[in-house]
Coordinates of C-alpha atoms in Angstrom, one line a residue:
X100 CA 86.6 100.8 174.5
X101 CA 85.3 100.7 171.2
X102 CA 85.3 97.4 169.5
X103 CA 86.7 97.0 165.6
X104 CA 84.4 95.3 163.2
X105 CA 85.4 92.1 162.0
X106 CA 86.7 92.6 157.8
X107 CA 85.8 89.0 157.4
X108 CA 82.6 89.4 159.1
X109 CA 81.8 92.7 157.7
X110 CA 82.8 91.9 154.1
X111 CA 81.4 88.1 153.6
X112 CA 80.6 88.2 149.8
X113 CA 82.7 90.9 148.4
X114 CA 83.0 91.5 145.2
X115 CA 86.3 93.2 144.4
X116 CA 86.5 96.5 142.6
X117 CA 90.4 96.8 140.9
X118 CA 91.4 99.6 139.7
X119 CA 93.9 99.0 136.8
X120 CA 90.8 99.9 134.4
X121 CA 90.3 103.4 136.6
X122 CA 93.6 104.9 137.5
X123 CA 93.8 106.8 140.3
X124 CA 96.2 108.8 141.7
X125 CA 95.7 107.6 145.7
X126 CA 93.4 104.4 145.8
X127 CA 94.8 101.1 144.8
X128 CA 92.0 99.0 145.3
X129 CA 88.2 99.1 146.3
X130 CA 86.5 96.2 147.5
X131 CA 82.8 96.7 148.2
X132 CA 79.6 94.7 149.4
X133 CA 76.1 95.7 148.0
X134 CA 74.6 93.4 150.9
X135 CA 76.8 94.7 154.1
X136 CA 76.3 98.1 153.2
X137 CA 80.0 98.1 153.4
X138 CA 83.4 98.9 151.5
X139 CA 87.5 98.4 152.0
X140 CA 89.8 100.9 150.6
X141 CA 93.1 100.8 150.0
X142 CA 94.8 103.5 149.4
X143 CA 98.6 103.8 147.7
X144 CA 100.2 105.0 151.0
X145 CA 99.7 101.3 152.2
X146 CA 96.5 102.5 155.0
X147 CA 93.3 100.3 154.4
X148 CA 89.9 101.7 155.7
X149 CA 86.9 100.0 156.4
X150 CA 83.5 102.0 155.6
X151 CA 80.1 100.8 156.9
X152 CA 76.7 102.3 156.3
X153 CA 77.5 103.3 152.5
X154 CA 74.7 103.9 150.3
X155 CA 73.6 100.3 148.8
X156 CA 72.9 102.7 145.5
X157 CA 75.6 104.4 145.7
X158 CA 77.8 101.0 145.7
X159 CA 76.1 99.1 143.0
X160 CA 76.3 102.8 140.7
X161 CA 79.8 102.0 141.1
X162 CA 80.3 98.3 140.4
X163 CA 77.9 99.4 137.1
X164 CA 79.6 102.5 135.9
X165 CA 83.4 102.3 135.1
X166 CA 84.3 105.5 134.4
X167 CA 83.2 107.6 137.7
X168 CA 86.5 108.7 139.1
X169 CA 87.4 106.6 142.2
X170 CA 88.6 109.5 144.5
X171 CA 85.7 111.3 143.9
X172 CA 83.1 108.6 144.5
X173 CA 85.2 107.7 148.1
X174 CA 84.7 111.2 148.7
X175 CA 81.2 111.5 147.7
X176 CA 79.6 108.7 149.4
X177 CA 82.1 107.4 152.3
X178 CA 84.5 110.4 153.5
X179 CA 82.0 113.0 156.3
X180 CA 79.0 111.3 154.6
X181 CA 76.3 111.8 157.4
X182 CA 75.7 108.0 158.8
X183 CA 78.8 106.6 157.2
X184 CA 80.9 105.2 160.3
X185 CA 85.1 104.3 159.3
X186 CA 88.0 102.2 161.0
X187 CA 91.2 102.2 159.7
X188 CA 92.1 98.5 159.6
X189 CA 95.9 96.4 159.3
X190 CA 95.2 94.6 155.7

């Protein structure tokens, strides 16, 4: 049986990515952790999914550049990324 990661384990020290400065038309929120390697979406439909092995670079180019569009940057570096593992969590 496969075991689900912890969030509060996984995500000690987030730092919390809003998006009412990026809108988007299916995330509502991105929280993200340079030093877990990990990051929580939330999407409008209410589902929340927890991605671990996520480029550290790829997370900090995020946190620094507020205009990259959200959906594409979840689908760039967490969605069939090679090494990326997800679980979709209860938030």
């Amino acid at each position: 049986m496969l075991a689900l990661p912890s969030i509060s384990t996984d995500m000690d020290s987030i730092e919390i990515i809003k998006t009412p400065e990026r809108t988007s038309s299916a995330i509502k929120m991105i929280q993200a952790s340079v030093k877990n390697a990990a990051v929580l979406v939330t999407f409008k439909s209410g589902h929340s999914y927890l991605y671990r092995n996520v480029s550290r670079r790829a997370i900090a180019a995020l946190k620094l550049m507020p205009t990259v569009s959200l959906g594409f940057w979840i689908n760039q570096h967490c969605v069939h990324k090679q090494g990326v593992t997800y679980y979709q969590v209860a938030i």
